[in-house]
GROMACS .gro file of C-alpha atoms in nm:
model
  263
    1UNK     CA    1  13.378  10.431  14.989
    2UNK     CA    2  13.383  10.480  14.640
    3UNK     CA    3  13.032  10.664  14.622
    4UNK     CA    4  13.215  10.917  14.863
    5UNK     CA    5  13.444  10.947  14.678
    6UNK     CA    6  13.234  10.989  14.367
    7UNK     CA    7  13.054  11.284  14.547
    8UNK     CA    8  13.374  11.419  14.641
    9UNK     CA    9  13.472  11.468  14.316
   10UNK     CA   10  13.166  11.513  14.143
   11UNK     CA   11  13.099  11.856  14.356
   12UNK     CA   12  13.460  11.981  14.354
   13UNK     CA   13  13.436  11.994  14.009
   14UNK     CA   14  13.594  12.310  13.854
   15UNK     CA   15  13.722  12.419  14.200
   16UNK     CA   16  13.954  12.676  14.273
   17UNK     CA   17  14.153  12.809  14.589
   18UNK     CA   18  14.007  13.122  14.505
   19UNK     CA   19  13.668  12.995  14.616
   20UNK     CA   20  13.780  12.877  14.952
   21UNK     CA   21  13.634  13.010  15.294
   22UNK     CA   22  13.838  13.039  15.552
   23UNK     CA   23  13.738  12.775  15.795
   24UNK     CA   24  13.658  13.045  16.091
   25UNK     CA   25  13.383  13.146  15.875
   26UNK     CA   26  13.244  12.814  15.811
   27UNK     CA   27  12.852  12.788  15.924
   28UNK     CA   28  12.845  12.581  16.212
   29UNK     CA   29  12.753  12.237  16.004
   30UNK     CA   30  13.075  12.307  15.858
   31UNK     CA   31  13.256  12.356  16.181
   32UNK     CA   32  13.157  12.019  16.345
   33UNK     CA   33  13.276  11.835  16.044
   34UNK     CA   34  13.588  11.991  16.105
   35UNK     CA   35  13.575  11.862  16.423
   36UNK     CA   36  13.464  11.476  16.309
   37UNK     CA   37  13.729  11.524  16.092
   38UNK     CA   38  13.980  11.583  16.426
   39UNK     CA   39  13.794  11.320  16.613
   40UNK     CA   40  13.866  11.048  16.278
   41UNK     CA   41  14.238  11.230  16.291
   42UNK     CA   42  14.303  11.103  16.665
   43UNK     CA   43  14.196  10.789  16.568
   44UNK     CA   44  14.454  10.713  16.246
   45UNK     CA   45  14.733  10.857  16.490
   46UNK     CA   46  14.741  10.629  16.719
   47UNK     CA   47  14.601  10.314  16.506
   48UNK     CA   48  14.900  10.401  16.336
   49UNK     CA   49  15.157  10.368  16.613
   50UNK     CA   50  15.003  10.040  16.727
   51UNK     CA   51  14.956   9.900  16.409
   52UNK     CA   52  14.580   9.851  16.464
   53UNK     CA   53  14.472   9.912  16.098
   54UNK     CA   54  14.157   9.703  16.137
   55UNK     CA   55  14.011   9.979  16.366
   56UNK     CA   56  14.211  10.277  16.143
   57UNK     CA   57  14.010  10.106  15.828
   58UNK     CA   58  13.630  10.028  16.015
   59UNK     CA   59  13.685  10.425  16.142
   60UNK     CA   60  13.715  10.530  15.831
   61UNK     CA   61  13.431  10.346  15.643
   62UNK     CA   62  13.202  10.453  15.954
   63UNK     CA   63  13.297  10.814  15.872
   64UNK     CA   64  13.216  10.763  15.502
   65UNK     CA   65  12.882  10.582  15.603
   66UNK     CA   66  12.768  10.771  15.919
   67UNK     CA   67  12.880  11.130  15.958
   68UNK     CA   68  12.921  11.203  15.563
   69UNK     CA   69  12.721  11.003  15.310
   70UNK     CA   70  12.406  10.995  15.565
   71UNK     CA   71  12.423  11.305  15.711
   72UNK     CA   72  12.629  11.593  15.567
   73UNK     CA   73  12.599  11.484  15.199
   74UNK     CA   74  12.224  11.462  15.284
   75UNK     CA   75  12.171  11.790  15.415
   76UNK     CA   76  12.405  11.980  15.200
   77UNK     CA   77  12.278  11.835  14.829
   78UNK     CA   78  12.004  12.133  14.840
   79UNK     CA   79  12.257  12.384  14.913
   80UNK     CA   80  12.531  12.216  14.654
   81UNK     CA   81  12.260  12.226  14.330
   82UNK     CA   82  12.039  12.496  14.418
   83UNK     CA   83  12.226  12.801  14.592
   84UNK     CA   84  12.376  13.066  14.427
   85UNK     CA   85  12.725  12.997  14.288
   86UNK     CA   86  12.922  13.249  14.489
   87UNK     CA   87  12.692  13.198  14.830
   88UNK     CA   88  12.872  13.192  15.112
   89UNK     CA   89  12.685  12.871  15.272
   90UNK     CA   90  12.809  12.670  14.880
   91UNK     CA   91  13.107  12.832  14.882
   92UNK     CA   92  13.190  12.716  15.275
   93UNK     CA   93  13.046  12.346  15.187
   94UNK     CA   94  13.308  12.307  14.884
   95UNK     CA   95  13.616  12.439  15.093
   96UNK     CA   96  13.502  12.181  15.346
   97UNK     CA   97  13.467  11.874  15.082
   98UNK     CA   98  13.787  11.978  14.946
   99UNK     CA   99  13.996  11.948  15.298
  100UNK     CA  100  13.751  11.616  15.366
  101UNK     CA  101  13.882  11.497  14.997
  102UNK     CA  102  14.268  11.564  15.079
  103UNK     CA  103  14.239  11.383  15.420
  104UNK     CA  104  14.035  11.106  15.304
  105UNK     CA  105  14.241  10.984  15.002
  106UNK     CA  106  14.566  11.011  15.161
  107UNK     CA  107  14.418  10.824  15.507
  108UNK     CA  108  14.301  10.569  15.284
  109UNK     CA  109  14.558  10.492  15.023
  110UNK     CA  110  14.747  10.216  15.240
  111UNK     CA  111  14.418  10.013  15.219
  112UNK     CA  112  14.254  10.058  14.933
  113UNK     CA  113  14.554  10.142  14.730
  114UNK     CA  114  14.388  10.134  14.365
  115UNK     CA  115  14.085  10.326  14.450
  116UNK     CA  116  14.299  10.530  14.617
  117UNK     CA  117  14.501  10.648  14.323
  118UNK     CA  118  14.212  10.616  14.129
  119UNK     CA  119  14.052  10.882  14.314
  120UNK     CA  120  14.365  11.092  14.358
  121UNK     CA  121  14.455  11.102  13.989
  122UNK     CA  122  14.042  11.237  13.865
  123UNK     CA  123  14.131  11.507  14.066
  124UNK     CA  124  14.399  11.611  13.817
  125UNK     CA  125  14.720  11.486  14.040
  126UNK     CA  126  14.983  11.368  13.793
  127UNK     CA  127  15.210  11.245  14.108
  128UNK     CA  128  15.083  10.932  14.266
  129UNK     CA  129  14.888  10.939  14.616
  130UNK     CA  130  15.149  10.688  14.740
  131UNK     CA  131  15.421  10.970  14.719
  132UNK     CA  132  15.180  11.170  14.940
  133UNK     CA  133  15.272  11.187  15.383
  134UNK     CA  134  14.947  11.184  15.551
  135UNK     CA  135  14.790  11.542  15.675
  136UNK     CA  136  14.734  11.631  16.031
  137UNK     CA  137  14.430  11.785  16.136
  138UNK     CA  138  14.495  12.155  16.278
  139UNK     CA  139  14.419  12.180  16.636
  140UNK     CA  140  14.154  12.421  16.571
  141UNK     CA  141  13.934  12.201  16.436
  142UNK     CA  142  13.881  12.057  16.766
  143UNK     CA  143  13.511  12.194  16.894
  144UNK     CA  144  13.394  12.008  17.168
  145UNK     CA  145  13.088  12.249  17.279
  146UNK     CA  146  13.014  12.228  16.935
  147UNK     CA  147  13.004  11.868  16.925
  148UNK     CA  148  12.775  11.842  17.208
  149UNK     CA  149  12.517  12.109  17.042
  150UNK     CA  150  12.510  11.896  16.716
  151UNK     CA  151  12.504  11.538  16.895
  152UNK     CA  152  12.152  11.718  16.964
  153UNK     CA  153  12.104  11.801  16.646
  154UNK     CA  154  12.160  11.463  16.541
  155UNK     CA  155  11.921  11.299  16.791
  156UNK     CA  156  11.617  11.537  16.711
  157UNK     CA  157  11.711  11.477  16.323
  158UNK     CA  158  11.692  11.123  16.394
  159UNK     CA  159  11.345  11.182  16.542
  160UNK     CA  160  11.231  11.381  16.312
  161UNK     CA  161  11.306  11.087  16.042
  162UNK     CA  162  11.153  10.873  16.225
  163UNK     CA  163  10.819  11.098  16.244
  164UNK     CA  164  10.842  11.131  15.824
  165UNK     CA  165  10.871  10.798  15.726
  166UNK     CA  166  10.585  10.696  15.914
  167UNK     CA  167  10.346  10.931  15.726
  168UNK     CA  168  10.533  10.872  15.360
  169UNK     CA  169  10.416  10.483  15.485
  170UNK     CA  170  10.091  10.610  15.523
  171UNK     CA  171  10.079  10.710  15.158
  172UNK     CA  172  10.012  11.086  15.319
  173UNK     CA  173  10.372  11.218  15.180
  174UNK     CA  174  10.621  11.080  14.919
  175UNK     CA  175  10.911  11.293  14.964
  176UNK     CA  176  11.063  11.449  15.319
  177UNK     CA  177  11.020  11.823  15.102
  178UNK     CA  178  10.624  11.758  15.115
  179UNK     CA  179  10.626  11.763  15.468
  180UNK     CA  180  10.596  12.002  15.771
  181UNK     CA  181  10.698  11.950  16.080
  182UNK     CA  182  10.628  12.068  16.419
  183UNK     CA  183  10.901  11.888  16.686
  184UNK     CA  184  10.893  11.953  17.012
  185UNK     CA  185  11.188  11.971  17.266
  186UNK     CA  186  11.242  12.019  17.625
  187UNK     CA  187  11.284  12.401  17.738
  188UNK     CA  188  11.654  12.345  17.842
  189UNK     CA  189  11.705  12.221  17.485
  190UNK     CA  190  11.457  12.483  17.298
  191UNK     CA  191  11.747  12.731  17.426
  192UNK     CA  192  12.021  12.531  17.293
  193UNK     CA  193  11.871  12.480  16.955
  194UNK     CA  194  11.600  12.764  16.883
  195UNK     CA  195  11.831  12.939  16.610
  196UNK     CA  196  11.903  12.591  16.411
  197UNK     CA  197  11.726  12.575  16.081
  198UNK     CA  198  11.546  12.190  16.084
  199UNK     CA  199  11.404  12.243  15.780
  200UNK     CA  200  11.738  12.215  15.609
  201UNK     CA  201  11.845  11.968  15.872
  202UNK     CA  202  11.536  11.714  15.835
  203UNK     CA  203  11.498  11.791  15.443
  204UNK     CA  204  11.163  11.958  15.471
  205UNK     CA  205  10.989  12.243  15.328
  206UNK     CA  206  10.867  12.378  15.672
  207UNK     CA  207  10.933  12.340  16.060
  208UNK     CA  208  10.841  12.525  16.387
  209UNK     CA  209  11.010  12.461  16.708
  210UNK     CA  210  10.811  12.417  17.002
  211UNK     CA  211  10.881  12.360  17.402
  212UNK     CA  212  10.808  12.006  17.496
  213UNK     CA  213  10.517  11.965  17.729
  214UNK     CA  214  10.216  11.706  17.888
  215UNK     CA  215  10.041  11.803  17.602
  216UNK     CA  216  10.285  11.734  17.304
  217UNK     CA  217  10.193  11.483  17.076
  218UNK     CA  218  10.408  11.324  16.797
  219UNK     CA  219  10.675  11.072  16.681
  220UNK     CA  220  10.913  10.966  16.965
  221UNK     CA  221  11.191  10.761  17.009
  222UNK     CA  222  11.252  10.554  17.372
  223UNK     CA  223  11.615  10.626  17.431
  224UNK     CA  224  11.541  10.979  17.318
  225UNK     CA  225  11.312  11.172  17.581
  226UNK     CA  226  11.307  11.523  17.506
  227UNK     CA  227  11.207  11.512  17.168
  228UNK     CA  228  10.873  11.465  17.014
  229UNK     CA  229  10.828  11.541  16.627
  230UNK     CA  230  10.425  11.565  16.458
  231UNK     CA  231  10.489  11.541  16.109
  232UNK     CA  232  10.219  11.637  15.814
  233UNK     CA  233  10.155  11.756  15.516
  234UNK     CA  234  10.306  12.043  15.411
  235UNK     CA  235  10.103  12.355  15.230
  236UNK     CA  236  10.192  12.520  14.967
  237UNK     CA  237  10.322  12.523  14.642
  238UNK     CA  238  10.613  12.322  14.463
  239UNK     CA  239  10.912  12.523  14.334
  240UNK     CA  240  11.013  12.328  13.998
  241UNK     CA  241  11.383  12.386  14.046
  242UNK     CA  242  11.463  12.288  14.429
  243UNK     CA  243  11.113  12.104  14.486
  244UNK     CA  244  11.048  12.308  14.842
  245UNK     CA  245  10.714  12.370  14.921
  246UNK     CA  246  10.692  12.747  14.947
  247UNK     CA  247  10.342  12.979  15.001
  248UNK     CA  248  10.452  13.219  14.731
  249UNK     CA  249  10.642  13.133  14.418
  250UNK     CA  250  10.743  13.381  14.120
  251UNK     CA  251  10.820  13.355  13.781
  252UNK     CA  252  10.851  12.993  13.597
  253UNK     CA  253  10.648  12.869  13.918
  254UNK     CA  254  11.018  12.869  14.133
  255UNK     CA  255  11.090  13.011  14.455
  256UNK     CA  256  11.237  13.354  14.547
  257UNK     CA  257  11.579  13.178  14.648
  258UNK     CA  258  11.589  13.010  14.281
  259UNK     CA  259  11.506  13.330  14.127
  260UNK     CA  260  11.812  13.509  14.297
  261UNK     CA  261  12.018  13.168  14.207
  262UNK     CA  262  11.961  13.223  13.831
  263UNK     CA  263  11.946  13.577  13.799
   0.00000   0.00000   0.00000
């Protein structure tokens, strides 16, 4: 809980209103957070009116553990440290930590009550947390469709991971960026997912979606049918600032992204 909250704070350093997104234009990661964030909501409310803060408290560390600090901190680091300062993608993933950060501290603060203030107060509050009424999720947040696309995501992520760490154990790799990856899904899926970037998703340099068929070969999981994941080597060449594997790179041996980043 408190590395969450250390990342939390760490990456809204310096932020202002000014900078916020409005949540409608949020990339789709972004939206299904919102959602989580709904989902986690639901949960407080009613642990709340029974009482039942064991479950209000393990919901809240899962949510820390699962949905944020292994997944959404994960993918969004690279987009955090290496996109351009006023990109929309950066701009959209601080708005989001920000409304995550306000939710968080206040949802926690009966349980934690120290860290709680702790955390409150490095954000610059002067007025303690414990002053502070709990904030309700809008209804908007609430995406189911989207939920179901990204529980997709999720499971071909998880394959995907899967597929990686068995060739970093093979000495082939030592980082997910040095790897390619071609995963294969079932057509009705391919549909559902053809437009979703899994390089940023997985942490790799390079992916290429295929349709799932006898032939596939790869990395698969049991409970997990439609998805099969080769992983290898990736090609290319290392950009010094983001550590992608790109086939061109420009000036100070960093990609073209960089290079707009520090312009």
């Amino acid at each position: 809980i408190r590395n969450t909250f250390r990342f939390l704070i760490g990456n809204l350093n310096n932020y202002k209103n000014e900078e916020s997104i409005d949540e409608k234009e949020f990339p789709e990661l972004e939206q299904y957070l919102l959602h989580r964030l709904w989902e986690v909501d639901q949960t407080i409310q009613k642990c709340v009116k029974t009482f039942n803060f064991h479950l209000m408290f393990t919901t809240l560390l899962n949510f820390c553990s699962n949905d944020l600090s292994a997944f959404y901190f994960d993918i969004r680091k690279d987009t955090i440290y290496c996109d351009s300062i006023n990109s929309i993608k950066r701009r959209s993933t601080r708005t989001l930590l920000n409304i995550i950060f306000n939710h968080l501290v206040r949802w926690f603060a009966p349980s934690i009550s120290f860290t709680s203030e702790e955390a409150w107060k490095a954000m610059g509050n002067t007025e303690s947390i414990h002053l502070q009424d709990f904030l309700n999720c809008k209804k908007e947040y609430q995406n189911d469709h989207l939920s179901e696309k990204w529980n997709l995501i999720k499971n071909i992520r998880k394959v995907s991971t899967g597929a990686i760490e068995k060739i970093r154990e093979e000495k082939i790799i030592r980082s997910s960026l040095e790897a390619h990856l071609n995963i294969f899904v079932s057509k009705e899926n391919f549909d559902k997912v053809n437009e979703v970037m899994f390089d940023e998703i997985a942490i790799t340099s390079s992916y290429k979606l295929h349709v799932l068929d006898e032939n596939s070969q790869g990395f698969s999981i049991d409970e997990i049918e439609y998805v099969k994941v080769q992983a290898s080597k990736v090609s290319g060449q290392k950009c010094q600032r983001c550590w992608k594997y790109e086939k061109e790179l420009v000036k100070n041996e960093i990609c073209y992204r960089c290079n707009d980043a520090i312009s």
